[in-house]
Coordinates of C-alpha atoms in Angstrom, one line a residue:
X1 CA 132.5 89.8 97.9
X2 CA 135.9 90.7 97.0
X3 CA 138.7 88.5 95.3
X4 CA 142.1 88.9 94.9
X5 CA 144.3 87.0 92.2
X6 CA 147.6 86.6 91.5
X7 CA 149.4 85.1 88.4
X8 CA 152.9 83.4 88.8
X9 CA 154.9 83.0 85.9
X10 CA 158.5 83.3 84.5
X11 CA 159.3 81.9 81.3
X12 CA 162.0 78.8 81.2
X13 CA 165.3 80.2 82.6
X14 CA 167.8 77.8 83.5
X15 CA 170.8 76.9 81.2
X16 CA 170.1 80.0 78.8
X17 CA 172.1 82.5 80.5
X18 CA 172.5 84.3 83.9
X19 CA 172.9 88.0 83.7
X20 CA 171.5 90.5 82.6
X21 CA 168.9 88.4 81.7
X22 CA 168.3 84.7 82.5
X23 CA 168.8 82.8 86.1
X24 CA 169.2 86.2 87.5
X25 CA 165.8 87.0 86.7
X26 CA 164.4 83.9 88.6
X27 CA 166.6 84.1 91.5
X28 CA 165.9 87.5 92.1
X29 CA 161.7 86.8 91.8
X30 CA 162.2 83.7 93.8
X31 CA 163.9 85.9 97.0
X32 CA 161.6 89.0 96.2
X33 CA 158.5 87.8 95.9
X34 CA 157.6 83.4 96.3
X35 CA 159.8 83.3 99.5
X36 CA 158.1 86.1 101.3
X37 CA 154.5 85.6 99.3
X38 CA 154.3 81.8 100.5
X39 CA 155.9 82.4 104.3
X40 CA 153.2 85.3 104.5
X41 CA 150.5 82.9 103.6
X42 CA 151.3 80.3 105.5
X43 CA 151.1 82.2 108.8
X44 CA 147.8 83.2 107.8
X45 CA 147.5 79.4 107.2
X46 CA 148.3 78.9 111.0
X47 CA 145.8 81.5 112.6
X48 CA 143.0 79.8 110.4
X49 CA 142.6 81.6 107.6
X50 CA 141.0 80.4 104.9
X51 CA 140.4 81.3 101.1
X52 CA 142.7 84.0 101.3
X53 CA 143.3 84.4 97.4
X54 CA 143.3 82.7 94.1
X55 CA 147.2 81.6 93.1
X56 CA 148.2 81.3 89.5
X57 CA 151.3 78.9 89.4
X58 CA 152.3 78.4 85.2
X59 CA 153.3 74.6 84.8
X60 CA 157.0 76.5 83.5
X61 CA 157.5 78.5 86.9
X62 CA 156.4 75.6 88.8
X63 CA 158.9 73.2 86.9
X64 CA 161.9 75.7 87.8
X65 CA 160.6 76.0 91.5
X66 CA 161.3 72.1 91.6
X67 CA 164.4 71.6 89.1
X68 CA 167.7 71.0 91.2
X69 CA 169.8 73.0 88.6
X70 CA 167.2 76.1 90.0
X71 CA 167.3 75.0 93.9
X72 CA 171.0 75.0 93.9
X73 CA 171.6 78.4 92.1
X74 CA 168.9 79.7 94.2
X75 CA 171.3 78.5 97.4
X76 CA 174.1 80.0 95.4
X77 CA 172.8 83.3 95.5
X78 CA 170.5 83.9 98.7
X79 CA 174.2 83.1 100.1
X80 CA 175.8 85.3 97.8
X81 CA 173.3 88.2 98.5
X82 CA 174.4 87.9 102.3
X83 CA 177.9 88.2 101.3
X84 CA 177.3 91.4 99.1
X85 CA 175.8 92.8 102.1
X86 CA 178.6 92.2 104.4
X87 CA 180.3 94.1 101.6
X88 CA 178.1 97.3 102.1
X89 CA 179.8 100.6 102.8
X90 CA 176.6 102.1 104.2
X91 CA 176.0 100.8 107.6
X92 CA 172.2 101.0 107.8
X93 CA 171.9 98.9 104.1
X94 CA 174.4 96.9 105.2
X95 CA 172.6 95.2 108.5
X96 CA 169.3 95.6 106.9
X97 CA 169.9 93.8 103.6
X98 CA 172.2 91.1 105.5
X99 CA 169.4 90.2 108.3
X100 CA 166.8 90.0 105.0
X101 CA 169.2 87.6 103.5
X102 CA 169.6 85.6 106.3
X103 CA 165.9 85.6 106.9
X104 CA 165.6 84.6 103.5
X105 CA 168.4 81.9 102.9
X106 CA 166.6 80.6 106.7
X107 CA 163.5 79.6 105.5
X108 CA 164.6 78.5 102.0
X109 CA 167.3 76.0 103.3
X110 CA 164.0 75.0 105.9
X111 CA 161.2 74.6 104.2
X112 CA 162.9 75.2 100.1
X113 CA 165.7 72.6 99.5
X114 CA 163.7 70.1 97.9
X115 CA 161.2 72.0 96.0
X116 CA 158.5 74.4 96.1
X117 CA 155.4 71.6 95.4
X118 CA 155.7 70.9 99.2
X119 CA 155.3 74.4 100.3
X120 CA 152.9 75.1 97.4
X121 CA 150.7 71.9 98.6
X122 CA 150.6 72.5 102.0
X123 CA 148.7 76.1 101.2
X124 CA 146.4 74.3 98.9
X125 CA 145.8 71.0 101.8
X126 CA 144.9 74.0 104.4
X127 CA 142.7 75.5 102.3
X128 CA 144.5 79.0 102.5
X129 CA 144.5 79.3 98.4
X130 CA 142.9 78.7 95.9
X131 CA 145.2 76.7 93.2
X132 CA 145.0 77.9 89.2
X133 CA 146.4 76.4 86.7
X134 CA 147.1 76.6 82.8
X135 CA 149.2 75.3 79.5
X136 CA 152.5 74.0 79.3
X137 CA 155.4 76.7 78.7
X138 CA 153.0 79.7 78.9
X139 CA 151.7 79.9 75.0
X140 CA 149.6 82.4 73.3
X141 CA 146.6 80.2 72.9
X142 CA 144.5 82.0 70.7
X143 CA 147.0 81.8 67.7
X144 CA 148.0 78.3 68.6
X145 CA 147.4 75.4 66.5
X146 CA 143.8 73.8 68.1
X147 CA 145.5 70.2 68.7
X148 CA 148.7 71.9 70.7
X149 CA 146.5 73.8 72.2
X150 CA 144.3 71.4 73.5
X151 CA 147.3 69.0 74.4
X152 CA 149.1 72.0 76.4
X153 CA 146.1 72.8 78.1
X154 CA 145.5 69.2 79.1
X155 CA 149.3 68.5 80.3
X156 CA 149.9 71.7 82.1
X157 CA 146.8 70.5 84.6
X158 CA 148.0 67.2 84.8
X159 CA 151.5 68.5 85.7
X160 CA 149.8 70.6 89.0
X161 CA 148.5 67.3 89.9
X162 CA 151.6 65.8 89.8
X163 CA 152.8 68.6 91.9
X164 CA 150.0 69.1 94.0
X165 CA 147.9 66.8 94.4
X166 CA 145.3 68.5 92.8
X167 CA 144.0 69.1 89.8
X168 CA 142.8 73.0 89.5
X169 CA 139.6 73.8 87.8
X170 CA 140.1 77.3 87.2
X171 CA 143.0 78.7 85.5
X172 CA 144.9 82.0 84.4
X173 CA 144.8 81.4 80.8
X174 CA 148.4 82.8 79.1
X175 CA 148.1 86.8 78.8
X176 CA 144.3 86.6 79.8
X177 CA 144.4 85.7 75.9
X178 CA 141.1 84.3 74.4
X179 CA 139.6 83.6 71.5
X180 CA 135.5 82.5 70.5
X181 CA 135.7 78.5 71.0
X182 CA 138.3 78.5 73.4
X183 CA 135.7 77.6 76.4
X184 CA 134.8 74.7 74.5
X185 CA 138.4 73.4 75.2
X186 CA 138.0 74.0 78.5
X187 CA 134.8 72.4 79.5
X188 CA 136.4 69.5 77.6
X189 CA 139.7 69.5 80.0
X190 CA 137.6 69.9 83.0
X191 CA 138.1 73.7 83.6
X192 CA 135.2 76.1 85.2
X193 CA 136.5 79.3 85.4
X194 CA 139.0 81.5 84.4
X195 CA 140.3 84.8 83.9
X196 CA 139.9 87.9 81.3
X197 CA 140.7 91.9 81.8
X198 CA 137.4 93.9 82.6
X199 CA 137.3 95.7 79.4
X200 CA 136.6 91.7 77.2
X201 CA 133.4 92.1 79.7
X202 CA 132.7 95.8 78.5
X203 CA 133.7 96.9 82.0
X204 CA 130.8 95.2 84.2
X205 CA 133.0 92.6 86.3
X206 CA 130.1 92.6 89.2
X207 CA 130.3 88.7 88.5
X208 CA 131.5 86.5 86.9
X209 CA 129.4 85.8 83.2
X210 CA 129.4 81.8 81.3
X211 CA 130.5 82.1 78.2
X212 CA 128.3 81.7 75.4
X213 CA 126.5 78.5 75.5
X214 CA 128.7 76.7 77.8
X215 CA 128.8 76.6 81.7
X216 CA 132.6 77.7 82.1
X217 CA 132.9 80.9 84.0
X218 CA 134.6 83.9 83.0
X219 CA 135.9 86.3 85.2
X220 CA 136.7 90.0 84.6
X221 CA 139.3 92.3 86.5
X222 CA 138.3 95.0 87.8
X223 CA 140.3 98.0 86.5
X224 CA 138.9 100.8 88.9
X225 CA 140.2 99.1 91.7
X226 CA 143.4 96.8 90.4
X227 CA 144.6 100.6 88.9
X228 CA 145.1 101.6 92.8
X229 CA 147.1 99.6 93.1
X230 CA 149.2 99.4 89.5
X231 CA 148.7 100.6 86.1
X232 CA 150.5 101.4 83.2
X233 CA 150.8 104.8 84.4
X234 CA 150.9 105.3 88.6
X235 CA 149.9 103.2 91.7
X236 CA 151.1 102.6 95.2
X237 CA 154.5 101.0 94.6
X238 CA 155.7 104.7 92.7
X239 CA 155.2 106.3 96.3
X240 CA 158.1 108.2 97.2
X241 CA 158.8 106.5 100.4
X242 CA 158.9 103.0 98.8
X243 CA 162.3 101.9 98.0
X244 CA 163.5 102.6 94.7
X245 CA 163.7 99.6 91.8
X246 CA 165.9 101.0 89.4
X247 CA 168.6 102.2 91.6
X248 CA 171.7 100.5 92.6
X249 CA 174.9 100.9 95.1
X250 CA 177.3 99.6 92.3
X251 CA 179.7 98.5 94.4
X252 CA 177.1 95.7 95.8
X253 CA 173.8 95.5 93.3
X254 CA 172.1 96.2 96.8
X255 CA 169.0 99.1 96.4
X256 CA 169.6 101.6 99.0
X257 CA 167.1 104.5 97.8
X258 CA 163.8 105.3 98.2
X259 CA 161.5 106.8 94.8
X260 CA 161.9 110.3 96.5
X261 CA 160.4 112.0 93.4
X262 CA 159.7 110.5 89.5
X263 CA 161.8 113.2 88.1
X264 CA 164.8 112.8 90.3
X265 CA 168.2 111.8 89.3
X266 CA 169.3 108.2 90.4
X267 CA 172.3 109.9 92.4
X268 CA 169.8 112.5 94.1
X269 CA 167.6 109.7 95.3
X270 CA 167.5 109.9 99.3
X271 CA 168.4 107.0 101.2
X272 CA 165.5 104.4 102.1
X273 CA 163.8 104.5 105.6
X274 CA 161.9 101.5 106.5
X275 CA 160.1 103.9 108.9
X276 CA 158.8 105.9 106.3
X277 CA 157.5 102.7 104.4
X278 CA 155.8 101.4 106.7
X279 CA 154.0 104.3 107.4
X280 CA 153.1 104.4 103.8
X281 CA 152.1 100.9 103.2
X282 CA 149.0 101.8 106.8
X283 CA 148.2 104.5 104.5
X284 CA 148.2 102.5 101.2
X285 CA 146.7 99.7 103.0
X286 CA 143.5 102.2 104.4
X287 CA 143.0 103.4 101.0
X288 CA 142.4 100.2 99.0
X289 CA 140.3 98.9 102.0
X290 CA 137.9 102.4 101.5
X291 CA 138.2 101.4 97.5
X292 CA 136.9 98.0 97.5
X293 CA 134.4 98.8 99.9
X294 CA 133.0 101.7 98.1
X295 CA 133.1 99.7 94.7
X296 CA 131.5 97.0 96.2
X297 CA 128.6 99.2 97.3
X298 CA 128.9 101.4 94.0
X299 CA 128.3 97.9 91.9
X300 CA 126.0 96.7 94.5
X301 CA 123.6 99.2 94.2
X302 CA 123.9 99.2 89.9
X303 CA 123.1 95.8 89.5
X304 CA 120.2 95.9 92.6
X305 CA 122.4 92.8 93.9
X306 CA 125.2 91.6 95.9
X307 CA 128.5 92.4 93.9
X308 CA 131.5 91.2 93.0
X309 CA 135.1 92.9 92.8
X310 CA 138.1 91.2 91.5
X311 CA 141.7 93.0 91.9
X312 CA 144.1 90.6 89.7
X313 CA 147.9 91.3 89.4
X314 CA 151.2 89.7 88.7
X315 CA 152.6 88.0 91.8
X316 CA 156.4 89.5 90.7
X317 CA 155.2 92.9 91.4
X318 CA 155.0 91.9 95.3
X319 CA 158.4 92.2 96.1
X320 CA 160.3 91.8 93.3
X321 CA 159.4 94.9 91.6
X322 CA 157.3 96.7 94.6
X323 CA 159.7 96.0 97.7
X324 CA 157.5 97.0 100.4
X325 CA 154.2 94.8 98.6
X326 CA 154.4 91.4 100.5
X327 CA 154.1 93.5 103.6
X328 CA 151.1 95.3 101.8
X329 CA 149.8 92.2 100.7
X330 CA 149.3 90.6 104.4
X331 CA 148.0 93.8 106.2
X332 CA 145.8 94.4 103.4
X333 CA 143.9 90.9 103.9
X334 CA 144.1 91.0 107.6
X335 CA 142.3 94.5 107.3
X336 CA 139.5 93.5 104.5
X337 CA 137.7 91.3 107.1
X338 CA 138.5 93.3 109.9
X339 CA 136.6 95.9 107.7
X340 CA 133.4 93.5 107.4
X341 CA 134.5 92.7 103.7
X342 CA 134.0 89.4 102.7
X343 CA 136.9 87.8 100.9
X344 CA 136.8 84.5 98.8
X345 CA 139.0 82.7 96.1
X346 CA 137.2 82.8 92.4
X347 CA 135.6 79.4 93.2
X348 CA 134.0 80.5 96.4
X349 CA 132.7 83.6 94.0
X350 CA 131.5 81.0 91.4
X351 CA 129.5 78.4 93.4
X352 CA 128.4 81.2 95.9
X353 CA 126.2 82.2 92.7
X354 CA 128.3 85.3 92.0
X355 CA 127.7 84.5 88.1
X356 CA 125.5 86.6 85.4
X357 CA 123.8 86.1 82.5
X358 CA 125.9 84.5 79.5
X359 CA 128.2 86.9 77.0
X360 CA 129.2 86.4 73.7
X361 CA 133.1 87.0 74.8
X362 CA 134.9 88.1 71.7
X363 CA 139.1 88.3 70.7
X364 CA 140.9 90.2 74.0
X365 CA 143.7 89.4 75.9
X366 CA 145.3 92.3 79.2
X367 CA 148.0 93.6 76.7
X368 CA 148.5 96.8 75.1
X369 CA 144.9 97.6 73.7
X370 CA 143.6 94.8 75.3
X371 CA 143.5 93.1 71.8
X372 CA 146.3 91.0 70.6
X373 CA 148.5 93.0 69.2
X374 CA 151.5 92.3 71.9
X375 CA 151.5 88.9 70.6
X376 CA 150.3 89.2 66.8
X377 CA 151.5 92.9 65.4
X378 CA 153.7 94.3 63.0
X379 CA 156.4 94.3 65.2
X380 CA 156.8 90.4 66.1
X381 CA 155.3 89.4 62.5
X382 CA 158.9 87.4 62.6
X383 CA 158.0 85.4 65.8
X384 CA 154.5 84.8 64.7
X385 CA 155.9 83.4 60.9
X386 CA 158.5 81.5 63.0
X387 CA 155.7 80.2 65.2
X388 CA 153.3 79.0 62.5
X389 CA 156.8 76.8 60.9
X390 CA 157.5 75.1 64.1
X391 CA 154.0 74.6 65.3
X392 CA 153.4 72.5 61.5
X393 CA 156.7 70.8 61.6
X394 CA 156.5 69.8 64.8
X395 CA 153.0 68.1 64.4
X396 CA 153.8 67.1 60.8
X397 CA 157.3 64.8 61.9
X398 CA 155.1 63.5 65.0
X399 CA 152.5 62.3 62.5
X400 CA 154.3 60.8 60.5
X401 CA 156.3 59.2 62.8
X402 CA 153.1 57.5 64.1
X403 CA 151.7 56.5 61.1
X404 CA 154.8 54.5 59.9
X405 CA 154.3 52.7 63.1
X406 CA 150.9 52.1 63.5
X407 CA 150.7 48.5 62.9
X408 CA 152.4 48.4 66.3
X409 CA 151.2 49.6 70.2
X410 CA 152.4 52.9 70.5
X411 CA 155.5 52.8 72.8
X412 CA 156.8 56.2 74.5
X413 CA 158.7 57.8 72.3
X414 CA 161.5 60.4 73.8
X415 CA 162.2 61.9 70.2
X416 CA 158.5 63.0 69.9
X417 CA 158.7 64.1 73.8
X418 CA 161.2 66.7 73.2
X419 CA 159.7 67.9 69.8
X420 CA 157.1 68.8 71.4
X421 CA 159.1 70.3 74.7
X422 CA 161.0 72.4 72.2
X423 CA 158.2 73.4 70.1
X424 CA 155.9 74.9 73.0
X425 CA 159.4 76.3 74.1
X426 CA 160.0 77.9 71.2
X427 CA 156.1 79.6 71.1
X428 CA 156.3 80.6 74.4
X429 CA 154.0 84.0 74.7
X430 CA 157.0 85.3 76.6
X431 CA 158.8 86.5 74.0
X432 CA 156.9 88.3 71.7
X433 CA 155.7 90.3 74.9
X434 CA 159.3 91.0 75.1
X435 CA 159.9 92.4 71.9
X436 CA 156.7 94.8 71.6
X437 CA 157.4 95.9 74.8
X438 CA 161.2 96.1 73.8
X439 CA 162.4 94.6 77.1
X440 CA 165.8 92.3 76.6
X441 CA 164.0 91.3 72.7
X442 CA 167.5 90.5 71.7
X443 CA 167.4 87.3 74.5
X444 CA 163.9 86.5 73.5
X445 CA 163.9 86.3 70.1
X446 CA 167.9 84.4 70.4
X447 CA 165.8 82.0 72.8
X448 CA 162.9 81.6 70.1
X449 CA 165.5 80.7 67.9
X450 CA 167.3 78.6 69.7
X451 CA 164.4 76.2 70.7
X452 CA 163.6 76.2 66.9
X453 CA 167.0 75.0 65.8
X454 CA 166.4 72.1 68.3
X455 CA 163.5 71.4 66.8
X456 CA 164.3 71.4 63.1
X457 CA 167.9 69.2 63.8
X458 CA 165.8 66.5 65.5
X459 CA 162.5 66.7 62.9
X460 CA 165.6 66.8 60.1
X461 CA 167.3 63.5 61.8
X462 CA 163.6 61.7 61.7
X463 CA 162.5 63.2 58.2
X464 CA 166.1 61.4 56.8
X465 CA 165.2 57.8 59.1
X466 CA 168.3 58.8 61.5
X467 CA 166.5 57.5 64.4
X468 CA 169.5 56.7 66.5
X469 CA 170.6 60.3 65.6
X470 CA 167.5 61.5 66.4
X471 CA 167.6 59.9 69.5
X472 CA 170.5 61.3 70.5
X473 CA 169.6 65.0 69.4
X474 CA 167.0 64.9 71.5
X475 CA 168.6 63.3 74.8
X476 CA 171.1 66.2 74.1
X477 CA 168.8 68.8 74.2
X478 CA 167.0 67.4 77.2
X479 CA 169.9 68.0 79.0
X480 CA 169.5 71.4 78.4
X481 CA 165.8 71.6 78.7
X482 CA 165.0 68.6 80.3
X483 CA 161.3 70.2 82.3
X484 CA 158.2 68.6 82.3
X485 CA 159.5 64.8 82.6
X486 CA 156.0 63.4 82.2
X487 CA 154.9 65.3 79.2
X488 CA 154.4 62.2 76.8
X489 CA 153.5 62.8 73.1
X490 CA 151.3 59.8 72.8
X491 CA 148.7 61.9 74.2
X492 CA 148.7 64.2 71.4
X493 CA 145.5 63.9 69.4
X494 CA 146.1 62.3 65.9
X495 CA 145.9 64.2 63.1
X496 CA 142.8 62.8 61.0
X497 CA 144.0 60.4 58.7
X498 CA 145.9 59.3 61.4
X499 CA 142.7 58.5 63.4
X500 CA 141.1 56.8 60.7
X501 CA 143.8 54.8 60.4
X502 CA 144.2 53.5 64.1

């Protein structure tokens, strides 16, 4: 059996800047890749298809597909893309990029306008996806404080259900990031299965393994096969016929080139031919088809049983970053079956029996080493010192504050509320990923700061017994960061003495 997953995430964008980084970022994913992903799906939806794939949606990126700040700019700029291509010199980019933009700005202002939980939830009614979930604002887990942890976990699944109608049971745990113990959290917040890179399972990903002594499901990549496609050093999208990422008509922003070659100049790239990309996505498209099938018979025979193979990638890369891989993406799973390949979701793999003996899963995330040094090294000591303060004041205010009013029923309280918005903003695994990797580290560690100022001025208001002060801290910073409207801080678990009390 084969499974194919994809994780959907952006960190919170909107209201903390537009370009080079911020909005931008979004807008562009949104038009690259959820616009094209989800229309591609839901005409598979309409022949029949079932069980197509398992979709990661992050409680953050769903949040921004539904925030009307994030609809609106999105309008803004699928109608400013079409007017940059009318601006084209080059006839052939030109009509190209303004029928894709009309296409695009189409099916947004039809099926878009009010959201993306409608067009998420009608995949998930029809039974075309598979649905995973995970934590609130996309932390690093294993180095998070157990309570937030647990309380992040628990909210991010109650905010697809919100959404979706649905609660998911399997998830794509931040960075594939886990730590001994953490499956105990699961099984507590209802979750069976989840994700981990192959090499936290030593490499055999022919099933999925339980973990330790519970019955939550662990489920490896496989890195033969996912590394066709990309890795950190080659893969399909870097084929010279696919149109070229980093290179731009300046004039426009528009892309115009194809790869042509890794080692040649921007200005020496050819000009892109749809033709020629096609042809190379068939050829592409044959190739994985002949790799899954002879992994599956490769694993098959090893283990003296049916196998499974599970490709896993970021959803951003189809389209955003690979142009031509939406298109790859729907030929590939109309040609799997057509191949005799059977292809489920992770939870067809897991109560079809596709699950091993027990492992004793130890520290591992996907990252750099497939340790956690991305998120805990020498160079993002600062974030993970700033992490540890916010995490303790945060919990340490809320405590308090609860404490001095335990003789009374515990009302909602919107100080509390944004506290702990800001704090799981401000510990976001986002951004240390962006400083090891040195990718815009100036914006992420500006936007760890800046959700760590909001903390401490509204934790400094209560600490003094401002409350209207605090009170109005907070509703100010709402306004800035104002997602996940039904994240309510009674549902933090007390701190001990807390618990004896009540």
């Amino acid at each position: 059996m084969f499974s194919l997953v994809l994780h959907s995430h952006l960190p919170w964008l909107a209201n903390h800047g537009r370009w080079p980084v911020g909005e931008e970022w979004l807008y562009q994913s949104w038009a690259g890749s959820y616009l094209p992903l989800t229309e591609m799906l839901s005409r598979l939806a309409g022949e029949g298809r079932t069980n197509l794939l398992s979709l990661g949606i992050t409680p953050v990126l769903a949040a921004q597909l539904d925030d009307p700040h994030c609809l609106a700019g999105m309008h803004h700029w699928l109608g400013n893309w079409q007017l940059r291509a009318h601006e084209a010199t080059d006839r052939d980019m030109s009509v190209r990029e303004h029928r894709a933009a009309s296409a695009a700005l189409g099916n947004f202002e039809t099926h878009w306008r009010h959201g993306g939980s409608a067009v998420l939830r009608g995949l998930v009614d029809s039974d075309a996806i598979e649905l995973l979930g995970g934590p609130l604002a996309h932390p690093f887990q294993p180095l998070l404080d157990p309570r937030l942890r647990e309380f992040s976990l628990a909210e991010g699944l109650s905010d697809a259900q919100m959404r979706w109608g649905t609660r998911p049971t399997g998830i794509w745990a931040p960075e594939c990031a886990y730590a001994p113990g953490m499956e105990i959290g699961y099984a507590a917040a209802g979750v069976s299965h989840f994700m981990v890179d192959g090499p936290a399972l030593r490499g055999d990903t022919s099933a999925g393994r339980t973990v330790r002594d519970s019955e939550v499901v662990a489920f490896g990549r496989d890195l033969k096969v996912s590394y066709r496609v990309w890795s950190p050093k080659s893969g399909y999208p870097g084929h010279s016929a696919y149109r070229d990422f980093h290179t731009y008509d300046h004039a426009t922003g528009l892309k115009h080139a194809r790869v042509t070659g890794r080692t040649v100049d921007s200005a020496d790239k050819a000009p892109y031919d749809p033709d020629l990309a096609s042809a190379a996505i068939d050829r592409h498209v044959a190739d994985f088809v002949e790799s899954v099938r002879s992994r599956l018979r490769e694993e098959s025979s090893r283990i003296g049983r049916p196998a499974l193979v599970v490709a896993a990638f970021d959803t951003e890369l189809f389209g955003h970053w690979w142009f031509e891989g939406p298109v790859w993406l729907e030929r590939v799973l109309r040609a799997l079956p057509e191949a005799g390949i059977d292809v489920g979701t992770l939870d067809d793999a897991r109560t079809r029996g596709y699950v091993g003996a027990p492992v004793e899963l130890q520290e591992s995330s996907w990252g750099s080493g497939k340790d956690w040094r991305v998120w805990a090294g020498d160079a993002v000591a600062d974030l993970v010192s700033l992490n540890s303060e916010v995490v303790a004041l945060a919990l340490d205010t809320i405590d308090k504050s609860r404490r001095n009013a335990a003789e009374r029923p515990e009302l909602r309280n919107r100080i509390n509320d944004q506290i702990l918005r800001e704090t799981l903003m401000a510990v976001s695994s986002d951004w240390a990923f962006m400083v090891s990797k040195d990718s815009a580290a100036g914006y992420a560690r500006q936007r760890a700061h800046v959700h760590a100022h909001a903390l401490r001025e509204i934790a400094d208001a209560v600490d003094r017994g401002h409350e209207t002060e605090a009170a109005r801290l907070a509703a100010q910073w709402n306004r800035a960061d104002g997602l996940f409207p039904a994240l309510d801080a009674r549902r933090l678990r007390g701190d001990r003495s807390y618990e004896g009390e009540r």
